[in-house]
Tab-separated table of C-alpha atoms in Angstrom:
chain	number	residue	atom	x	y	z
A	1	MET	CA	25.677	67.555	42.016
A	2	GLY	CA	21.821	68.277	41.894
A	3	ASN	CA	21.839	69.836	38.313
A	4	VAL	CA	23.539	66.454	37.129
A	5	THR	CA	20.854	64.666	38.728
A	6	SER	CA	18.439	67.208	36.991
A	7	SER	CA	20.127	66.204	33.671
A	8	VAL	CA	20.170	62.567	33.995
A	9	ALA	CA	16.526	62.509	36.079
A	10	ALA	CA	15.175	63.813	33.041
A	11	ARG	CA	16.327	61.828	30.437
A	12	LEU	CA	15.051	58.714	31.950
A	13	ALA	CA	11.483	60.021	32.957
A	14	PHE	CA	8.646	59.119	30.606
A	15	PHE	CA	8.255	61.957	28.229
A	16	PRO	CA	5.729	60.842	25.600
A	17	PRO	CA	5.024	63.478	22.886
A	18	GLU	CA	2.376	66.049	23.548
A	19	PRO	CA	0.013	66.193	21.837
A	20	ALA	CA	0.486	62.270	20.744
A	21	THR	CA	1.640	62.319	16.735
A	22	TYR	CA	-1.204	59.714	15.948
A	23	ALA	CA	-4.501	58.620	16.699
A	24	VAL	CA	-6.819	55.687	16.177
A	25	GLU	CA	-10.277	55.058	14.872
A	26	PRO	CA	-12.545	51.840	14.744
A	27	ALA	CA	-12.124	49.595	11.834
A	28	GLN	CA	-13.628	46.175	10.898
A	29	ASP	CA	-13.475	43.435	13.253
A	30	GLY	CA	-13.013	44.896	16.105
A	31	LEU	CA	-9.375	46.261	15.268
A	32	LEU	CA	-8.617	49.991	14.821
A	33	GLN	CA	-6.959	52.142	12.218
A	34	MET	CA	-4.120	54.300	12.914
A	35	THR	CA	-3.649	57.497	11.060
A	36	GLY	CA	-0.675	58.029	8.983
A	37	VAL	CA	-0.788	54.234	7.795
A	38	SER	CA	-1.765	53.441	4.611
A	39	PRO	CA	-4.897	50.639	4.780
A	40	ASP	CA	-2.660	48.619	2.366
A	41	ALA	CA	0.300	48.465	4.615
A	42	ASP	CA	-0.766	45.141	6.203
A	43	VAL	CA	-0.955	46.116	9.857
A	44	GLU	CA	-3.356	45.349	12.279
A	45	VAL	CA	-4.173	47.733	15.559
A	46	ARG	CA	-5.754	46.511	19.035
A	47	ALA	CA	-6.159	48.230	22.156
A	48	LEU	CA	-5.592	45.693	24.808
A	49	THR	CA	-6.017	45.459	28.323
A	50	THR	CA	-3.591	45.322	31.300
A	51	ARG	CA	-4.032	44.033	34.485
A	52	ALA	CA	-3.193	47.932	35.595
A	53	GLY	CA	-6.314	48.465	33.851
A	54	THR	CA	-5.302	50.864	30.974
A	55	ARG	CA	-5.480	50.053	27.190
A	56	VAL	CA	-2.224	50.051	25.309
A	57	VAL	CA	-2.361	50.262	21.570
A	58	ALA	CA	-0.336	47.854	20.030
A	59	ALA	CA	0.500	47.389	16.318
A	60	PHE	CA	1.173	44.313	14.201
A	61	TRP	CA	3.089	44.621	10.977
A	62	ARG	CA	2.833	41.259	9.213
A	63	HIS	CA	5.546	40.336	6.571
A	64	PRO	CA	4.178	37.472	4.188
A	65	ALA	CA	7.473	35.401	4.436
A	66	ALA	CA	8.567	36.060	8.159
A	67	ARG	CA	9.671	33.288	10.052
A	68	LEU	CA	10.265	35.323	13.445
A	69	THR	CA	8.350	37.963	15.177
A	70	LEU	CA	9.914	41.269	16.625
A	71	LEU	CA	8.210	42.544	19.859
A	72	TYR	CA	9.262	46.186	20.014
A	73	SER	CA	9.535	48.553	23.124
A	74	HIS	CA	10.724	51.986	22.192
A	75	GLY	CA	12.125	54.725	24.365
A	76	ASN	CA	11.211	57.175	26.392
A	77	ALA	CA	10.388	60.167	24.219
A	78	ALA	CA	8.613	58.712	21.282
A	79	ASP	CA	5.156	57.215	20.351
A	80	LEU	CA	4.157	54.687	17.705
A	81	GLY	CA	2.968	57.823	15.351
A	82	GLN	CA	6.785	58.648	15.359
A	83	MET	CA	8.130	55.664	14.298
A	84	ILE	CA	5.893	54.129	11.327
A	85	GLY	CA	8.731	54.689	8.909
A	86	LEU	CA	11.058	52.759	10.986
A	87	PHE	CA	8.977	49.570	11.361
A	88	LEU	CA	8.132	49.483	7.624
A	89	GLU	CA	11.806	49.506	6.989
A	90	LEU	CA	12.356	46.977	9.543
A	91	ARG	CA	9.854	45.007	8.219
A	92	ALA	CA	11.056	44.816	4.831
A	93	HIS	CA	14.881	44.598	5.599
A	94	LEU	CA	14.613	41.730	7.944
A	95	ARG	CA	11.345	39.751	6.714
A	96	VAL	CA	10.152	39.766	9.894
A	97	ASN	CA	6.855	40.370	11.781
A	98	ILE	CA	7.058	43.390	14.202
A	99	MET	CA	4.520	43.943	17.123
A	100	SER	CA	5.133	47.590	18.693
A	101	TYR	CA	3.451	49.220	21.180
A	102	ASP	CA	2.977	52.388	23.036
A	103	TYR	CA	3.105	52.261	26.928
A	104	SER	CA	0.377	53.151	28.993
A	105	GLY	CA	0.109	57.316	28.839
A	106	TYR	CA	1.563	57.191	25.487
A	107	GLY	CA	0.188	57.986	22.176
A	108	ALA	CA	-3.510	56.700	22.139
A	109	SER	CA	-2.747	54.236	25.070
A	110	THR	CA	-4.852	55.475	28.135
A	111	GLY	CA	-3.329	56.783	31.215
A	112	LYS	CA	-2.674	60.490	31.847
A	113	CYS	CA	0.979	61.090	32.085
A	114	VAL	CA	1.136	63.065	35.331
A	115	TRP	CA	5.158	62.023	35.836
A	116	ALA	CA	6.441	64.820	33.793
A	117	HIS	CA	4.248	67.699	35.244
A	118	ILE	CA	4.781	66.640	38.520
A	119	LEU	CA	8.323	66.735	38.436
A	120	ARG	CA	8.937	69.785	35.732
A	121	ALA	CA	10.351	71.825	38.808
A	122	SER	CA	14.265	71.553	38.620
A	123	HIS	CA	14.282	70.981	42.818
A	124	TYR	CA	12.071	68.115	42.248
A	125	TRP	CA	14.318	66.700	39.386
A	126	THR	CA	17.398	66.724	41.929
A	127	HIS	CA	15.169	64.141	43.974
A	128	SER	CA	13.291	62.390	41.224
A	129	PHE	CA	14.795	58.757	41.843
A	130	ILE	CA	13.589	59.035	45.577
A	131	LEU	CA	10.567	60.251	44.809
A	132	TYR	CA	9.901	57.605	42.256
A	133	PRO	CA	8.893	54.978	44.697
A	134	TYR	CA	5.773	57.128	46.143
A	135	LEU	CA	4.765	58.464	43.030
A	136	GLU	CA	4.425	55.097	41.261
A	137	GLN	CA	2.441	53.962	44.675
A	138	ARG	CA	0.232	56.929	44.254
A	139	PHE	CA	-0.160	57.692	40.971
A	140	GLY	CA	1.161	54.276	39.149
A	141	LYS	CA	-2.518	53.848	37.155
A	142	LEU	CA	-2.130	57.195	35.799
A	143	LEU	CA	1.498	57.394	34.682
A	144	PRO	CA	3.905	55.554	32.529
A	145	SER	CA	5.807	53.812	35.188
A	146	GLU	CA	8.144	51.007	35.526
A	147	TYR	CA	5.618	48.744	36.501
A	148	ASN	CA	3.312	49.502	34.064
A	149	THR	CA	5.802	49.104	31.239
A	150	TYR	CA	5.895	45.509	32.713
A	151	TYR	CA	2.411	45.396	32.675
A	152	ASP	CA	2.295	46.795	28.942
A	153	ILE	CA	4.506	44.400	27.488
A	154	GLU	CA	3.023	41.072	29.169
A	155	ALA	CA	-0.573	42.339	27.719
A	156	VAL	CA	1.254	42.311	24.428
A	157	TYR	CA	2.779	39.109	24.574
A	158	ASP	CA	-0.402	37.483	25.450
A	159	CYS	CA	-1.932	38.906	22.667
A	160	LEU	CA	0.755	37.604	20.633
A	161	LYS	CA	0.115	34.013	21.688
A	162	LYS	CA	-3.407	34.168	21.616
A	163	GLU	CA	-4.196	36.378	18.298
A	164	TYR	CA	-1.480	35.369	15.997
A	165	GLY	CA	-0.221	31.916	17.531
A	166	ILE	CA	3.138	33.076	17.797
A	167	GLU	CA	5.626	30.636	20.186
A	168	GLN	CA	8.429	31.603	22.458
A	169	GLU	CA	10.808	29.981	19.957
A	170	ASP	CA	9.971	32.105	16.999
A	171	LEU	CA	9.979	35.374	19.299
A	172	ILE	CA	12.609	37.987	18.969
A	173	LEU	CA	12.234	40.786	22.216
A	174	TYR	CA	13.802	44.268	20.986
A	175	GLY	CA	14.359	46.924	23.468
A	176	GLN	CA	15.825	50.329	22.860
A	177	SER	CA	17.042	52.587	25.757
A	178	VAL	CA	14.413	52.634	28.263
A	179	GLY	CA	12.572	49.683	26.417
A	180	SER	CA	15.221	47.665	27.531
A	181	GLY	CA	13.663	47.356	30.874
A	182	PRO	CA	10.204	45.672	29.988
A	183	THR	CA	12.337	43.720	27.347
A	184	LEU	CA	14.293	42.001	29.914
A	185	HIS	CA	11.674	41.567	32.412
A	186	LEU	CA	9.858	39.585	30.004
A	187	ALA	CA	12.597	37.703	28.602
A	188	SER	CA	13.906	36.738	32.021
A	189	ARG	CA	10.375	34.887	32.481
A	190	LEU	CA	10.247	33.077	29.102
A	191	GLU	CA	12.241	30.055	28.945
A	192	LYS	CA	12.474	28.923	24.981
A	193	LEU	CA	12.594	32.665	23.763
A	194	ARG	CA	14.487	32.630	20.381
A	195	GLY	CA	16.656	36.242	21.117
A	196	VAL	CA	16.912	39.349	22.580
A	197	VAL	CA	18.258	42.931	21.151
A	198	LEU	CA	19.443	45.727	23.438
A	199	HIS	CA	19.731	48.960	21.408
A	200	SER	CA	21.228	51.262	23.490
A	201	GLY	CA	20.275	49.741	26.849
A	202	ILE	CA	20.676	50.724	30.291
A	203	LEU	CA	22.175	49.021	33.368
A	204	SER	CA	19.640	50.480	35.489
A	205	GLY	CA	18.296	53.923	36.139
A	206	ILE	CA	20.247	55.105	38.769
A	207	ARG	CA	23.604	53.581	36.790
A	208	VAL	CA	22.826	56.366	34.529
A	209	LEU	CA	23.681	58.677	36.561
A	210	TYR	CA	26.513	57.206	39.424
A	211	PRO	CA	28.626	53.727	38.503
A	212	VAL	CA	27.088	52.267	41.688
A	213	LYS	CA	28.388	48.786	42.763
A	214	VAL	CA	25.316	47.639	44.482
A	215	THR	CA	21.374	48.037	43.303
A	216	LEU	CA	19.859	50.358	45.535
A	217	TRP	CA	16.404	50.039	46.717
A	218	PHE	CA	15.117	53.021	44.942
A	219	ASP	CA	16.498	51.898	41.371
A	220	ILE	CA	14.219	51.339	38.463
A	221	PHE	CA	14.856	48.882	35.532
A	222	LYS	CA	17.146	46.760	37.377
A	223	ASN	CA	18.590	45.044	34.023
A	224	ILE	CA	22.156	44.235	35.430
A	225	ASP	CA	20.163	41.613	37.656
A	226	LYS	CA	17.554	40.523	34.877
A	227	ILE	CA	19.974	39.731	31.853
A	228	LYS	CA	21.585	37.210	34.002
A	229	GLN	CA	18.269	35.362	34.002
A	230	VAL	CA	17.899	35.764	30.263
A	231	ASP	CA	19.076	32.137	28.449
A	232	CYS	CA	18.661	32.812	24.716
A	233	PRO	CA	21.113	34.895	22.851
A	234	VAL	CA	21.584	38.665	23.217
A	235	LEU	CA	22.435	41.085	20.783
A	236	VAL	CA	23.778	44.180	22.051
A	237	ILE	CA	23.933	47.413	20.021
A	238	HIS	CA	25.666	50.676	21.355
A	239	GLY	CA	27.074	53.863	20.186
A	240	THR	CA	30.375	54.475	21.457
A	241	ALA	CA	29.716	58.375	21.857
A	242	ASP	CA	26.151	57.918	23.340
A	243	ASP	CA	25.932	60.902	26.052
A	244	ILE	CA	22.733	59.856	27.118
A	245	VAL	CA	23.521	56.171	28.413
A	246	ASP	CA	27.050	55.832	28.664
A	247	PHE	CA	28.796	53.160	26.502
A	248	SER	CA	29.915	51.386	29.414
A	249	HIS	CA	26.497	50.454	29.584
A	250	GLY	CA	26.247	48.079	26.743
A	251	LYS	CA	29.295	46.395	27.224
A	252	ARG	CA	28.459	45.500	30.707
A	253	LEU	CA	24.989	44.042	29.809
A	254	TRP	CA	26.649	42.116	26.729
A	255	GLU	CA	29.518	40.605	29.272
A	256	LEU	CA	26.787	39.676	31.752
A	257	ALA	CA	24.905	38.218	29.111
A	258	LYS	CA	24.614	34.151	29.231
A	259	GLU	CA	24.466	33.509	25.324
A	260	LYS	CA	26.454	36.558	23.981
A	261	TYR	CA	25.832	37.148	20.261
A	262	GLU	CA	28.528	39.232	18.523
A	263	PRO	CA	27.660	43.042	19.684
A	264	LEU	CA	27.580	45.953	17.326
A	265	TRP	CA	29.786	49.049	18.781
A	266	VAL	CA	28.806	51.711	16.626
A	267	LYS	CA	31.519	53.877	16.481
A	268	GLY	CA	30.688	57.522	16.985
A	269	GLY	CA	26.979	56.685	17.092
A	270	GLY	CA	24.958	58.804	19.854
A	271	HIS	CA	21.784	57.456	21.371
A	272	CYS	CA	19.046	58.370	18.946
A	273	ASN	CA	20.734	57.983	15.573
A	274	LEU	CA	22.149	54.153	15.503
A	275	GLU	CA	19.348	53.202	12.774
A	276	THR	CA	21.171	55.876	10.638
A	277	TYR	CA	24.358	53.772	10.008
A	278	PRO	CA	24.647	51.423	7.597
A	279	GLU	CA	26.161	48.706	9.917
A	280	TYR	CA	23.190	48.766	12.025
A	281	ILE	CA	20.883	47.146	9.724
A	282	ARG	CA	23.356	44.756	8.105
A	283	HIS	CA	24.266	43.439	11.448
A	284	LEU	CA	20.819	43.070	12.618
A	285	ARG	CA	19.832	40.873	9.457
A	286	LYS	CA	22.763	38.785	10.081
A	287	PHE	CA	21.763	38.125	13.575
A	288	ILE	CA	17.932	37.576	11.923
A	289	ASN	CA	19.295	35.157	9.918
A	290	ALA	CA	21.333	33.489	12.773
A	291	MET	CA	18.168	33.071	14.620
A	292	GLU	CA	16.231	31.682	11.679
A	293	LYS	CA	19.023	29.036	11.179
A	294	LEU	CA	19.004	28.313	15.037
A	295	ALA	CA	15.187	27.805	14.899
A	296	LYS	CA	15.424	25.535	11.681
A	297	ASP	CA	18.170	23.357	13.239
A	298	LYS	CA	16.506	22.728	16.452
A	299	ALA	CA	13.461	21.871	14.658
A	300	ALA	CA	15.247	19.335	12.674
A	301	LYS	CA	16.881	17.566	15.460
A	302	ALA	CA	13.349	17.495	17.412
A	303	PRO	CA	12.218	13.807	17.309
A	304	GLN	CA	9.373	12.938	14.938
A	305	LEU	CA	6.582	10.744	16.256
A	306	GLN	CA	5.370	7.936	13.995
A	307	PRO	CA	1.896	9.011	13.031
A	308	SER	CA	-0.969	6.451	13.972
A	309	SER	CA	-3.837	5.807	11.793
A	310	SER	CA	-5.874	8.345	13.240
A	311	MET	CA	-3.075	11.130	13.212
A	312	THR	CA	-2.479	10.524	9.473
A	313	GLU	CA	-6.493	10.890	8.628
A	314	VAL	CA	-6.403	14.405	10.561
A	315	LYS	CA	-3.347	15.364	8.543
A	316	HIS	CA	-4.870	14.328	5.383
A	317	ASN	CA	-8.056	16.568	6.234
A	318	LYS	CA	-6.164	19.575	7.039
A	319	CYS	CA	-4.174	19.111	3.753
A	320	LEU	CA	-7.755	19.036	1.963
A	321	ARG	CA	-9.033	22.318	3.838
A	322	PHE	CA	-5.947	24.058	3.370
A	323	GLY	CA	-6.377	23.034	-0.697
A	324	LYS	CA	-9.619	24.175	-0.932
A	325	ARG	CA	-8.845	27.791	0.621
């Protein structure tokens, strides 16, 4: 049993690429420039301070015709530098804005990753889930952790609201693998969210190891409980041959969702290769189209106020200003 625990715990721990696959440097207007990204790629890079005191790097990939924005939380063994190509492809094919970010301790985000170094020895791996709460309490501000990922995504969401004017109704949260944890954490707190995508998501950390029927106190990323609190449409994507997070996790997450969207079960798909299947982008585009239509229909049904003379004047002035720009 010890060897099994070691194997699965290693898969669930945080392993940011070392060294980071990109760097950031100052740009104009207080923004940053990410290495590996062309200056004309229309991406804005920022460093955001979380309530844990770390600074996370977030990149906003703008599409000129976007109606919706995708907030993307990646898996546990990648950083933004490795995903530049994917974000460019998703932006082009889905015609959405994408907000991506690195967790504390990943890429150019601050926070030293001591988790992996502390637990490298196999006998520590065996008890890693039991040690996790202690390590998080002791080193929480220094290492990627469950709660730090929550603080990270909250800071990114605040940035979307304040800097880009993105409303809940125009936002889709996308979580891949461990990224399903912060995704469902935030989704369970937003009542008007447009949609959620769970890509190779987990029911919880310990359930990757054992099919337990109750949530244990030392478990992490308790998605099995949080998905019941999500009120928007949920798309679940999972590979039937996933050897990291069993296919049963995706099926159960879909079953527990309040508003189920047609799932995508990728036949023969693994944990890290679903994007290479043509049905992946087709189904994702279908979901985006459905969410865009849903947003448009709800906007059309919203009661229209009769403008007063002052309201008409303000609207007229805004049109004039827009025309002059």
